[in-house]
Tab-separated table of C-alpha atoms in Angstrom:
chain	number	residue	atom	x	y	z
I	59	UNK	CA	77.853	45.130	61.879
I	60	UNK	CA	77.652	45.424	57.858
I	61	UNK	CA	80.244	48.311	56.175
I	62	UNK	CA	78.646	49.849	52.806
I	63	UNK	CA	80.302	47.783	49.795
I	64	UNK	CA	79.129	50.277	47.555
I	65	UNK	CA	79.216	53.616	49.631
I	66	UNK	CA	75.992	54.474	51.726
I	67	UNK	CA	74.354	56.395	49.052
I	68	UNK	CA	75.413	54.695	46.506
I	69	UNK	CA	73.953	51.575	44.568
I	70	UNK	CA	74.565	49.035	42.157
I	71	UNK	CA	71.883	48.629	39.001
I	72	UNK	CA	71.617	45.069	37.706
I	73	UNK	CA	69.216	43.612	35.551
I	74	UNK	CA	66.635	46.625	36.030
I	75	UNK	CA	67.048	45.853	40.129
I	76	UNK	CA	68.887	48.112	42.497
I	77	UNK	CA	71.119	46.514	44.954
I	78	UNK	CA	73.195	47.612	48.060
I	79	UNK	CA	76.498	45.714	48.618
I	80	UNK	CA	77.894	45.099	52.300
I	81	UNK	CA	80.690	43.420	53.911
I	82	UNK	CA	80.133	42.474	57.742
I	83	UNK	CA	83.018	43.875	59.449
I	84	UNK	CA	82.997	40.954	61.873
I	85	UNK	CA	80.983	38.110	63.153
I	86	UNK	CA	80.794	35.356	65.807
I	87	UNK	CA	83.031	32.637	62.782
I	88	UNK	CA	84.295	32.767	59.784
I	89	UNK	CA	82.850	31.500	56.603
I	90	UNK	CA	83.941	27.443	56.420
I	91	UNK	CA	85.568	27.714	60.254
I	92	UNK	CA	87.998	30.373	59.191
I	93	UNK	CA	88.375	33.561	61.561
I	94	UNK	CA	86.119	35.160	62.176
I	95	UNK	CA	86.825	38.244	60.093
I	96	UNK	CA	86.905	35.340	57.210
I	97	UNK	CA	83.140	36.552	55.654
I	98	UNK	CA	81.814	37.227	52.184
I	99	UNK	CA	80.429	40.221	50.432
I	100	UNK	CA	76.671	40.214	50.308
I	101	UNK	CA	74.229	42.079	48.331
I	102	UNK	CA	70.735	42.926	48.854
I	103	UNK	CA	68.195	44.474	46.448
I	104	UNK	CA	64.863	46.687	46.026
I	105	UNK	CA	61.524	44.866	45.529
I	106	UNK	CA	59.753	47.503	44.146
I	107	UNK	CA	60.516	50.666	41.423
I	108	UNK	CA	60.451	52.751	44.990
I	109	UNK	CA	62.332	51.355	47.203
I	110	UNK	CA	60.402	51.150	50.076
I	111	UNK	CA	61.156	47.028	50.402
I	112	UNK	CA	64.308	45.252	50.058
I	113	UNK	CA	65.324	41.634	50.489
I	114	UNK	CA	65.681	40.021	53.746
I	115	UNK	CA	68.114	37.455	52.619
I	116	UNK	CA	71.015	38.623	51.195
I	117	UNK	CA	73.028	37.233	48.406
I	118	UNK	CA	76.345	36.438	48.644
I	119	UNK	CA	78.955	36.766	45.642
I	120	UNK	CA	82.356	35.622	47.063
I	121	UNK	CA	84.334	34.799	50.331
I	122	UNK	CA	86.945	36.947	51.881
I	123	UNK	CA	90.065	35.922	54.305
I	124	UNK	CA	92.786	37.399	55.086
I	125	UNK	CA	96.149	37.290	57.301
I	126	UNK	CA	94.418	39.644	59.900
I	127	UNK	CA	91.543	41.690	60.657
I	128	UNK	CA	90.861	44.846	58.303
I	129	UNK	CA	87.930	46.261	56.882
I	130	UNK	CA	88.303	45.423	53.351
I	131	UNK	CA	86.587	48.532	51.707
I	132	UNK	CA	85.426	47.308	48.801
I	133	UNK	CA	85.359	49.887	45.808
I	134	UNK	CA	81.901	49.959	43.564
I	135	UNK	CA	81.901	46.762	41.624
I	136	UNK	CA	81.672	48.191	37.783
I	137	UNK	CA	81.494	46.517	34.268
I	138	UNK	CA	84.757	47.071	32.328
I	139	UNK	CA	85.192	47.135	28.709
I	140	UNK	CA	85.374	43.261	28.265
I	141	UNK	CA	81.905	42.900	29.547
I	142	UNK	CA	83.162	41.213	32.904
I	143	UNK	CA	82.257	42.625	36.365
I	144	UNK	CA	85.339	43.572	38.414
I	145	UNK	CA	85.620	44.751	42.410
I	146	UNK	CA	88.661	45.692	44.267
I	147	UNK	CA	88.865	45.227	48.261
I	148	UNK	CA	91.695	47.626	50.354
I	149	UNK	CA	94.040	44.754	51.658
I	150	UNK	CA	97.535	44.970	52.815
I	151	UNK	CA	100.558	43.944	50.803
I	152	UNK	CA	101.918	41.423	53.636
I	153	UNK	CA	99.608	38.433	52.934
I	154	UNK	CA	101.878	36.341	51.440
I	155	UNK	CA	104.910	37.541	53.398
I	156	UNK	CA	105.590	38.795	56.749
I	157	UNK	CA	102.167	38.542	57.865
I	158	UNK	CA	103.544	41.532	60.786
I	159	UNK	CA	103.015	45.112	61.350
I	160	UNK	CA	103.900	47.299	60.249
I	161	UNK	CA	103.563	45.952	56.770
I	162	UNK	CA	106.707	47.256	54.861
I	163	UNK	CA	104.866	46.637	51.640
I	164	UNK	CA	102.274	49.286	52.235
I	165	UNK	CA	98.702	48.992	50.924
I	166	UNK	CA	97.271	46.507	48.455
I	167	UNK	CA	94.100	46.377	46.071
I	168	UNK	CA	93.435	42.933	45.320
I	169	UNK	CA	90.834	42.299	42.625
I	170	UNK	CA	88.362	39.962	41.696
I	171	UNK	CA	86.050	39.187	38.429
I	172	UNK	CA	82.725	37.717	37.339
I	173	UNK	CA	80.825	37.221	34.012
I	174	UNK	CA	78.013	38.513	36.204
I	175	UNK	CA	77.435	40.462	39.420
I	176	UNK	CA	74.689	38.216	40.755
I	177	UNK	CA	72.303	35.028	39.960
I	178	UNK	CA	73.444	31.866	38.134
I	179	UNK	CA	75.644	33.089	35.310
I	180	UNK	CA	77.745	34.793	38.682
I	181	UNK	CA	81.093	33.187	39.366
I	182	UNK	CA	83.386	34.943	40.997
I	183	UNK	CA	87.055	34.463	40.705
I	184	UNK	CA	90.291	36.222	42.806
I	185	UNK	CA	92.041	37.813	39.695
I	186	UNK	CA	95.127	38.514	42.546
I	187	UNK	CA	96.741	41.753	43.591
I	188	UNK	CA	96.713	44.501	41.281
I	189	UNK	CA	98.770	47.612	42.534
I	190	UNK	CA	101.175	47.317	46.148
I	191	UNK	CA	102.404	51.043	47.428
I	192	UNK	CA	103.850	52.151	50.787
I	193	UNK	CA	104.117	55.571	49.145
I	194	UNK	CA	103.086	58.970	50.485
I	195	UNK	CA	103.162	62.161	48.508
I	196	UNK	CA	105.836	62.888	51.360
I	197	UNK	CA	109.611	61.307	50.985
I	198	UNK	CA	109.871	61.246	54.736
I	199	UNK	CA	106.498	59.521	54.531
I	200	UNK	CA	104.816	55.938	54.267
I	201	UNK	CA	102.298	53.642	54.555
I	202	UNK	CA	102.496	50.702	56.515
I	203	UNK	CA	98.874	49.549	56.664
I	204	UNK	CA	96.199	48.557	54.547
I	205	UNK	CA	94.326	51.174	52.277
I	206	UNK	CA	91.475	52.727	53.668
I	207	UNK	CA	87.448	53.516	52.629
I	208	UNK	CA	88.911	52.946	48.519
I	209	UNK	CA	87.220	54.458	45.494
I	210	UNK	CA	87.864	54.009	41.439
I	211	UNK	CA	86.269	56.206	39.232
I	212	UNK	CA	87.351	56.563	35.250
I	213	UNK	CA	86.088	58.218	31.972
I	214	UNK	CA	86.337	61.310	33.924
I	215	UNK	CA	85.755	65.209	31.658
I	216	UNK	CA	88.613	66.190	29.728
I	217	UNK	CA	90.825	62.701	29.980
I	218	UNK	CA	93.092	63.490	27.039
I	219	UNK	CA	94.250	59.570	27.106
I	220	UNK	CA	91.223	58.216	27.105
I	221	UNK	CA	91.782	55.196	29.724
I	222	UNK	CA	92.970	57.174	33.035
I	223	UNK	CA	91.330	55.652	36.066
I	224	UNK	CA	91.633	57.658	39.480
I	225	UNK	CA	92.298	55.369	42.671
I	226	UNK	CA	91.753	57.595	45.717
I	227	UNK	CA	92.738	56.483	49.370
I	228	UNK	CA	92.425	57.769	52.907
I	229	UNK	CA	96.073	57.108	53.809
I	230	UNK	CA	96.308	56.031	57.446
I	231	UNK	CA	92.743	55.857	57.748
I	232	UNK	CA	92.938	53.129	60.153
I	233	UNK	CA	96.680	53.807	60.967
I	234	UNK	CA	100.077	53.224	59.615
I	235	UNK	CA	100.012	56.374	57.982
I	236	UNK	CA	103.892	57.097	58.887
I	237	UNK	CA	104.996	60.666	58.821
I	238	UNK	CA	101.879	61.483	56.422
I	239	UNK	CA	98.736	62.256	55.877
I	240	UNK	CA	96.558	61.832	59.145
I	241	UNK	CA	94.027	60.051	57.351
I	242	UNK	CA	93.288	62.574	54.550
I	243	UNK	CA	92.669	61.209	51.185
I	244	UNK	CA	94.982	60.789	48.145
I	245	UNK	CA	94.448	60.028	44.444
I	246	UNK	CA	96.568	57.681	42.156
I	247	UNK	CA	95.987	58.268	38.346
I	248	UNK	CA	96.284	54.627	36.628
I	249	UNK	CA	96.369	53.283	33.721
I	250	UNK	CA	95.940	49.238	32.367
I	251	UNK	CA	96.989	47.127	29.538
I	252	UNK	CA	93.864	45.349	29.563
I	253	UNK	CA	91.021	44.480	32.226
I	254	UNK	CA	92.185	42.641	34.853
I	255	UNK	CA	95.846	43.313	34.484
I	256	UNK	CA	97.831	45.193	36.973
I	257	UNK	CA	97.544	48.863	37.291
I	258	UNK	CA	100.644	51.526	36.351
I	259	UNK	CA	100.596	54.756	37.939
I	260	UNK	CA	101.103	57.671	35.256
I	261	UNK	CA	102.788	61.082	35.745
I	262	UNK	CA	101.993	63.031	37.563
I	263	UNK	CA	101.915	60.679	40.214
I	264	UNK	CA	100.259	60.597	43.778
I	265	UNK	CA	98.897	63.684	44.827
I	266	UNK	CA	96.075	64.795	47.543
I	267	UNK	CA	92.703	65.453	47.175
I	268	UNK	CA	92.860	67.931	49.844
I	269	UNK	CA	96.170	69.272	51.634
I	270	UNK	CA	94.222	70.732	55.193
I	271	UNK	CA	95.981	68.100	57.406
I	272	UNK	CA	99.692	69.731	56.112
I	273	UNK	CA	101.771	72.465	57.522
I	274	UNK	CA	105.055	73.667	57.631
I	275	UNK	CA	108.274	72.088	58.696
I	276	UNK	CA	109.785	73.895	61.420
I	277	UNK	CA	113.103	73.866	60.733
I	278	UNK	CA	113.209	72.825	56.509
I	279	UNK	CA	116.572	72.689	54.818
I	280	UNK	CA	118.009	75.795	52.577
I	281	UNK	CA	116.538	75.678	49.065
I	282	UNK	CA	113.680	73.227	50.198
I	283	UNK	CA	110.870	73.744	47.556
I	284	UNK	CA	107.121	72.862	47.535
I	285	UNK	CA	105.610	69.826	48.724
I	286	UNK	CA	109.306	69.547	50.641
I	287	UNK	CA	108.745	72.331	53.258
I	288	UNK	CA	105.284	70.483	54.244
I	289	UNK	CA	104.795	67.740	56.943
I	290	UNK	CA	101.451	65.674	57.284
I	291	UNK	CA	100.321	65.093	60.843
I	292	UNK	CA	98.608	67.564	61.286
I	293	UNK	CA	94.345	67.209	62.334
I	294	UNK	CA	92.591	66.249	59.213
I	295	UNK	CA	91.288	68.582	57.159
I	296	UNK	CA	88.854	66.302	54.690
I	297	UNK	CA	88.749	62.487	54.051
I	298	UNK	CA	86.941	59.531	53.648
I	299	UNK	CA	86.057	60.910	50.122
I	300	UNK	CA	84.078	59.014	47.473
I	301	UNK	CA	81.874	59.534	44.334
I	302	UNK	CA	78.345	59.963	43.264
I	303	UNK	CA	76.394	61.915	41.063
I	304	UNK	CA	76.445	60.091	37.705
I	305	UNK	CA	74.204	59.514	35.332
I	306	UNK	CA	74.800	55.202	35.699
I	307	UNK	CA	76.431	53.296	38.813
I	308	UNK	CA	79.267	52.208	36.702
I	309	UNK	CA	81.780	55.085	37.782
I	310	UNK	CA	84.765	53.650	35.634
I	311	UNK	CA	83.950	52.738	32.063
I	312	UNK	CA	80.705	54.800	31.511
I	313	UNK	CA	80.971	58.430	31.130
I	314	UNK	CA	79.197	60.961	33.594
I	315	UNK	CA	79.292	63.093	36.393
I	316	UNK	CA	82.143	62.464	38.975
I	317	UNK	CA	80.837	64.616	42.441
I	318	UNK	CA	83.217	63.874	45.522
I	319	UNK	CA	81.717	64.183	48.919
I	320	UNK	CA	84.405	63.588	51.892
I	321	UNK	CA	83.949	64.484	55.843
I	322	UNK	CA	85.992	67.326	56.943
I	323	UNK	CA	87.690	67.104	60.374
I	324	UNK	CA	88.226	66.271	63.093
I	325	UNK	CA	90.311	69.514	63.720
I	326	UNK	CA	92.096	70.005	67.033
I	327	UNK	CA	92.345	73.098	68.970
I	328	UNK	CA	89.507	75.887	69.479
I	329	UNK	CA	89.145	75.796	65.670
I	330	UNK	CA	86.865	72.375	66.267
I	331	UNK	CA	85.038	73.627	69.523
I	332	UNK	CA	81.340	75.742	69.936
I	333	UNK	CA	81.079	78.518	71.985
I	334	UNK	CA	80.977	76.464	75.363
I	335	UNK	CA	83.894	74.679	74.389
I	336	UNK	CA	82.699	71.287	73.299
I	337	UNK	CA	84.067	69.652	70.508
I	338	UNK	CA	82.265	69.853	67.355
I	339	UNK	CA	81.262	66.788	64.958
I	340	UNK	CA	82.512	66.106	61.492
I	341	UNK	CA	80.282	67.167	58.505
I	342	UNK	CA	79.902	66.531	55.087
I	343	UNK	CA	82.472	68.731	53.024
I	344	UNK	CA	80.536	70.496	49.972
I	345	UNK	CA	80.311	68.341	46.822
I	346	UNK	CA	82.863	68.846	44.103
I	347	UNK	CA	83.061	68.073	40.423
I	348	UNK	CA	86.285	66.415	39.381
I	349	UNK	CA	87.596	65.817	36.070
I	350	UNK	CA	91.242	65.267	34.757
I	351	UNK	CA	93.505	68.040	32.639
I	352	UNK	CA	95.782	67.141	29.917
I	353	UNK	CA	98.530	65.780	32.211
I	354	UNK	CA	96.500	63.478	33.735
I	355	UNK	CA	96.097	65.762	37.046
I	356	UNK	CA	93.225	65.734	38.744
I	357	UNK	CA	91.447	68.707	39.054
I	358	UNK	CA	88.132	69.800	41.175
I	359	UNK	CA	85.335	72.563	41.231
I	360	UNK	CA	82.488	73.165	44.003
I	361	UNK	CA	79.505	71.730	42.369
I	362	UNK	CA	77.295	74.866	40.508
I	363	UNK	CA	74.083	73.857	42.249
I	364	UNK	CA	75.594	75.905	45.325
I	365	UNK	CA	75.324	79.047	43.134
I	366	UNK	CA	71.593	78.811	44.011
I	367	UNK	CA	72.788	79.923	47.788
I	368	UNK	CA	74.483	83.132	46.410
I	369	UNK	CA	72.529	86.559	47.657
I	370	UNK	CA	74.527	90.017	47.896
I	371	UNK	CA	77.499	90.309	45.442
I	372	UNK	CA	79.911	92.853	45.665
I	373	UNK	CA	83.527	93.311	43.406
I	374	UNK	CA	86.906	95.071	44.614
I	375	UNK	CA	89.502	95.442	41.201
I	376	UNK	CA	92.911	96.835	42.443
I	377	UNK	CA	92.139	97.947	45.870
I	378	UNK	CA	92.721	96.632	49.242
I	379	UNK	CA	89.335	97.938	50.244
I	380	UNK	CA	87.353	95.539	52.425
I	381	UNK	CA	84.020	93.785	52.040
I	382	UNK	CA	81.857	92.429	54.442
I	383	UNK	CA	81.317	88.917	53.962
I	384	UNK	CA	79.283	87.762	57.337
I	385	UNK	CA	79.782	84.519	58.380
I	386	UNK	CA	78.445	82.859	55.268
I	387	UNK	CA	80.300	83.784	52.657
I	388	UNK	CA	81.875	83.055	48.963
I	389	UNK	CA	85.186	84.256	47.543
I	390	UNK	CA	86.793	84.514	43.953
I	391	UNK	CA	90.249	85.897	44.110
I	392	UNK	CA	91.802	86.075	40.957
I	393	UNK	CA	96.072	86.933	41.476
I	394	UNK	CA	98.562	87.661	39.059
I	395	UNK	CA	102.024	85.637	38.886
I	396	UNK	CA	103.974	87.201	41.378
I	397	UNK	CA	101.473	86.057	44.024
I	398	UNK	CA	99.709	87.823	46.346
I	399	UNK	CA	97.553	86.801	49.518
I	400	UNK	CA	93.299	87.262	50.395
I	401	UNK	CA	91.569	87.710	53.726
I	402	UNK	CA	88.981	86.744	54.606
I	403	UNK	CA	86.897	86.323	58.272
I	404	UNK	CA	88.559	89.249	59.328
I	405	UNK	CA	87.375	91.286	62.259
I	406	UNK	CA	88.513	94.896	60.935
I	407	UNK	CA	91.457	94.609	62.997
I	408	UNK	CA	94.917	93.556	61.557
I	409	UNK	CA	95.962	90.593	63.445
I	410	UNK	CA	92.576	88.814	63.449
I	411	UNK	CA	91.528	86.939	60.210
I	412	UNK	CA	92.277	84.270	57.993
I	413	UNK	CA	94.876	84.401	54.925
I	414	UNK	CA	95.440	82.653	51.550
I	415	UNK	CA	98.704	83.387	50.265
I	416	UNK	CA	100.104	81.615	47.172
I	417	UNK	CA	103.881	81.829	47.819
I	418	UNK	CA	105.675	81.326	44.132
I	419	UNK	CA	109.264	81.617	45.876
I	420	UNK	CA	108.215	78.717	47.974
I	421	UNK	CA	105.683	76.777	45.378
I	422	UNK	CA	102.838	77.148	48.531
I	423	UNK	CA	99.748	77.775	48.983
I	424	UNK	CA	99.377	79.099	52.542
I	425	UNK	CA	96.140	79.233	55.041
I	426	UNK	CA	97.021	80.993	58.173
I	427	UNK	CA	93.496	80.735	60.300
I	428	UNK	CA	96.357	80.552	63.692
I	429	UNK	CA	94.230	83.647	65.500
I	430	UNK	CA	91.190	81.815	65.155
I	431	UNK	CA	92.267	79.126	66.836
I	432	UNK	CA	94.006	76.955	64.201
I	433	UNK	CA	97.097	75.080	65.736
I	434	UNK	CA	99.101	75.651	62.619
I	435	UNK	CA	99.289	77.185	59.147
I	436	UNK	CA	97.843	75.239	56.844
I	437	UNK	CA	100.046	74.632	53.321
I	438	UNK	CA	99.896	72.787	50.121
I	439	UNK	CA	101.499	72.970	46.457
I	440	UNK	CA	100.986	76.175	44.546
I	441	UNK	CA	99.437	74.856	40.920
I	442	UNK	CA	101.638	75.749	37.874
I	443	UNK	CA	100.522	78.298	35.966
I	444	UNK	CA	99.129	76.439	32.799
I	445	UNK	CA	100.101	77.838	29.268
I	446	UNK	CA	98.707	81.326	28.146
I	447	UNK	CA	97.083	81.889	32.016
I	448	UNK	CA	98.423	84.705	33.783
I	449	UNK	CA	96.598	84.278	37.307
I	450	UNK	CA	95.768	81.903	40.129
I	451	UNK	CA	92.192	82.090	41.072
I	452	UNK	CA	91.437	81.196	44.545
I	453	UNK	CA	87.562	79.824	45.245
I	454	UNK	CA	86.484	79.493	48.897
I	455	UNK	CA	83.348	78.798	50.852
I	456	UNK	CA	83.538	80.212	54.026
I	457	UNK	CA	80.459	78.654	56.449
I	458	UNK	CA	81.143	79.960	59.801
I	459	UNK	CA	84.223	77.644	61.406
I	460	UNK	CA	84.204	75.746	58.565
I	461	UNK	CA	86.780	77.218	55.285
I	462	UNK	CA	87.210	75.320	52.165
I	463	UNK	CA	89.680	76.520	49.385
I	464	UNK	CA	90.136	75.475	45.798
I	465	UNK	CA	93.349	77.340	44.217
I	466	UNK	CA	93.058	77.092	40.443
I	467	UNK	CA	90.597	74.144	40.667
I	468	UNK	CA	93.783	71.922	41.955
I	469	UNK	CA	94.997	72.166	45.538
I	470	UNK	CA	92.378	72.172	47.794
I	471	UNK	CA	92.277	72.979	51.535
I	472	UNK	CA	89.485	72.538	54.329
I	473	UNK	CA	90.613	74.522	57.359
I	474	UNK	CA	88.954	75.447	60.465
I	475	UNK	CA	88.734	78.238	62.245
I	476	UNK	CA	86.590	80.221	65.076
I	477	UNK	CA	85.338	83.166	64.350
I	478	UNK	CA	83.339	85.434	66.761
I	479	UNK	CA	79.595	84.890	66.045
I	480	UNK	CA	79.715	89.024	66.005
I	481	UNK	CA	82.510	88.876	63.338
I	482	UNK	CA	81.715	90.841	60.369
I	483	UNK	CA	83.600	88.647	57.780
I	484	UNK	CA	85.574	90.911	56.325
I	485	UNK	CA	87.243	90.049	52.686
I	486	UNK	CA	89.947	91.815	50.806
I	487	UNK	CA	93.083	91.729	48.592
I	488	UNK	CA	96.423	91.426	50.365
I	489	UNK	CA	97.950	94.080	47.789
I	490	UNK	CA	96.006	96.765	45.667
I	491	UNK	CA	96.437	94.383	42.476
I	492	UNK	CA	93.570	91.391	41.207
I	493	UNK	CA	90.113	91.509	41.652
I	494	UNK	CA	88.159	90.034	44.047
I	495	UNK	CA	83.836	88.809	44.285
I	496	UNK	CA	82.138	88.047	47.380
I	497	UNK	CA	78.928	87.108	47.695
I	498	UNK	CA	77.005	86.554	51.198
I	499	UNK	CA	75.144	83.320	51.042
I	500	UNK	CA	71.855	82.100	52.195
I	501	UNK	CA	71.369	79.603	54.713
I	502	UNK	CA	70.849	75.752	52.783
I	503	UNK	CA	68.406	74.818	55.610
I	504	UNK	CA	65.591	77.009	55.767
């Protein structure tokens, strides 16, 4: 079986070919009568402008070995400002230590170079480990595994600095996500002395490229704040995120589009099942745009193209007045500082529905879809403010069972639900104050 080096719809451009990476996740021996998880990365590339006929024989750049059996995940290999060619695999940090789970260490991105990706100028060399974590964006959380399904992306829209590179990870994607996460993937903003060096992880730290898989401690302590009131193991909300969308295959060091695509669930509960009570697949979560603010925090938009979806668009200002959204359906919300709460999926009665609050005595953002069949509310940080802004907006895409939020184009939640299929979708304001658009939405596959 071959896992995706580059992604599975993603490829690498080299010397006007286009080339697919893969790592076999196993085989019958090992490369030189290692294990036999001991095998190398591989590469095979297009024949033709079209890409109708690709190589048979693949080409392989380097060996891999390792204390135990893990999937490696190789991030996109990119060029970096010193003309080399660089890849990172997901490794643990106990290699050269315990060599026993669980790995106290954490997670480890181990790096290796080349003057050239492929043919006879290619040598590649282990540069060594470049950044070890067992950290979770929880304190009562850690990682005691390898990292999981990797990506590195830089020269992202608005990066004040200039060199900020984004490491995202699906922590305790293949387990040893301790007291966090459930899978659900997290972003690192780095910077580097030079290429090749180790990595140093800039304020504001770790944070979560989506917060669906956290919900509330039951029992937090007095003047717990924020992130502090949350717990992670909850049923995923979306993961296994990576990039596409730009202009060139070198996601780090060229500038261009950064669009995240992740899977959303699995959920648990009757949030995740059809009408006759069979559990639903995963799907693709809609694409986002990502690009940095000045503090380095990463921040995220649903892509524009999905505008193209939008039919029947109706505004509420100050009014608690309802509007029926149907089952396909997007929101703005725009609330004022002292917070405030929208509904949406609601069934004109008051206890069914699902609703956003953004909580600033508790720093939340809440998503209570619990009569719908959630098993929990839902919660992540409320955003600050930023200077001279006087609201929170809240963006979400409502596709029958399937909810995702964006509060001020930081925390984002995917959240399940189960609405009636005669539900009307009703949206409104939580208090007579902010204004609210809803649009119905087309079907995408007609």
């Amino acid at each position: 079986m071959l896992r995706s080096l580059v992604g599975s719809e993603m490829c690498i451009r080299d010397r006007n070919k286009v080339c697919a990476g893969f790592r076999q996740c196993g085989s019958t021996k090992g490369v030189d009568g290692g294990a036999a998880w001991d095998v190398p990365l591989e590469l095979r590339c297009a024949n033709d402008s079209a890409l109708t006929g690709w190589s048979e024989s693949p080409e392989y750049l380097f060996n891999v070995s390792w204390w135990r059996p893990i999937p490696y995940d190789p991030a996109r290999p990119w060029v970096d400002t010193d003309g080399k060619w660089y890849v990172m695999l997901s490794m643990d940090g106990c290699n050269t230590t315990t060599k026993q789970l669980p790995c106290h260490e954490g997670g480890q991105l181990m790096m290796w170079s080349s003057p050239a990706l492929r043919g006879p100028t290619a040598d590649w060399q282990q540069v060594g480990p470049v950044f070890t974590s067992n950290a979770t964006v929880l304190k009562d959380g850690f990682l005691s595994k390898e990292f999981v399904t990797i990506d590195f992306i830089g020269s992202l829209e608005g990066d004040a600095f200039g060199d900020t590179r984004i490491f995202l990870n699906n922590v305790g994607g293949n387990g040893g996500g301790d007291g966090c996460c459930d899978g659900t993937t997290s972003w690192f903003p780095f910077s580097q002395s030079a290429p090749g060096q180790p990595f140093k992880v800039e304020a504001p730290g770790q944070g979560m490229v989506d917060w669906g898989s956290f919900s509330l401690k039951p029992s937090p302590a007095s003047g717990t704040f924020g992130v502090d009131l949350l717990t992670g193991v909850s049923s995923r909300g979306l993961s296994m995120a990576r990039t596409l969308g730009s202009e060139d295959a070198n996601q780090v060091t060229v500038p261009g589009r950064r669009t995240l695509i992740g899977w959303t669930g699995p959920a648990d509960g009757a949030a995740f099942k059809d009408a006759a009570g069979v559990l639903q697949g995963s799907a693709q979560a809609l694409p986002r745009d990502l690009s940095l603010n000045s503090n380095r925090e990463l921040l995220q938009r649903f892509v524009p193209e999905l505008e193209m979806l939008r039919a029947l668009h109706t505004t509420r200002t100050d009014t608690t007045q309802a509007v029926a959204g149907g089952l396909r359906a997007e929101v703005v919300a725009r609330i004022g500082s002292g917070g405030g709460s929208v509904t949406v999926l609601g069934d004109g009665t008051s206890q069914t529905k699902v609703e956003i609050s953004l909580l600033p005595s508790k720093g939340l953002v809440t998503v209570n879809a619990t009569s719908l069949g959630n098993t929990a509310v839902r919660a992540g940080p409320l955003p600050q403010l930023q200077d001279n802004v006087s609201e929170w907006s809240v963006h979400a895409m409502i596709d029958h069972s399937i909810i995702e939020i964006i509060v001020s184009n930081m925390t984002a939640l995917v959240v399940y639900a189960a609405p009636d299929a005669s539900c009307p979708g009703l949206v409104a304001l939580g208090q007579p104050k902010g204004t609210l658009d809803v649009w119905t939405l087309n079907p995408a596959n007609n």
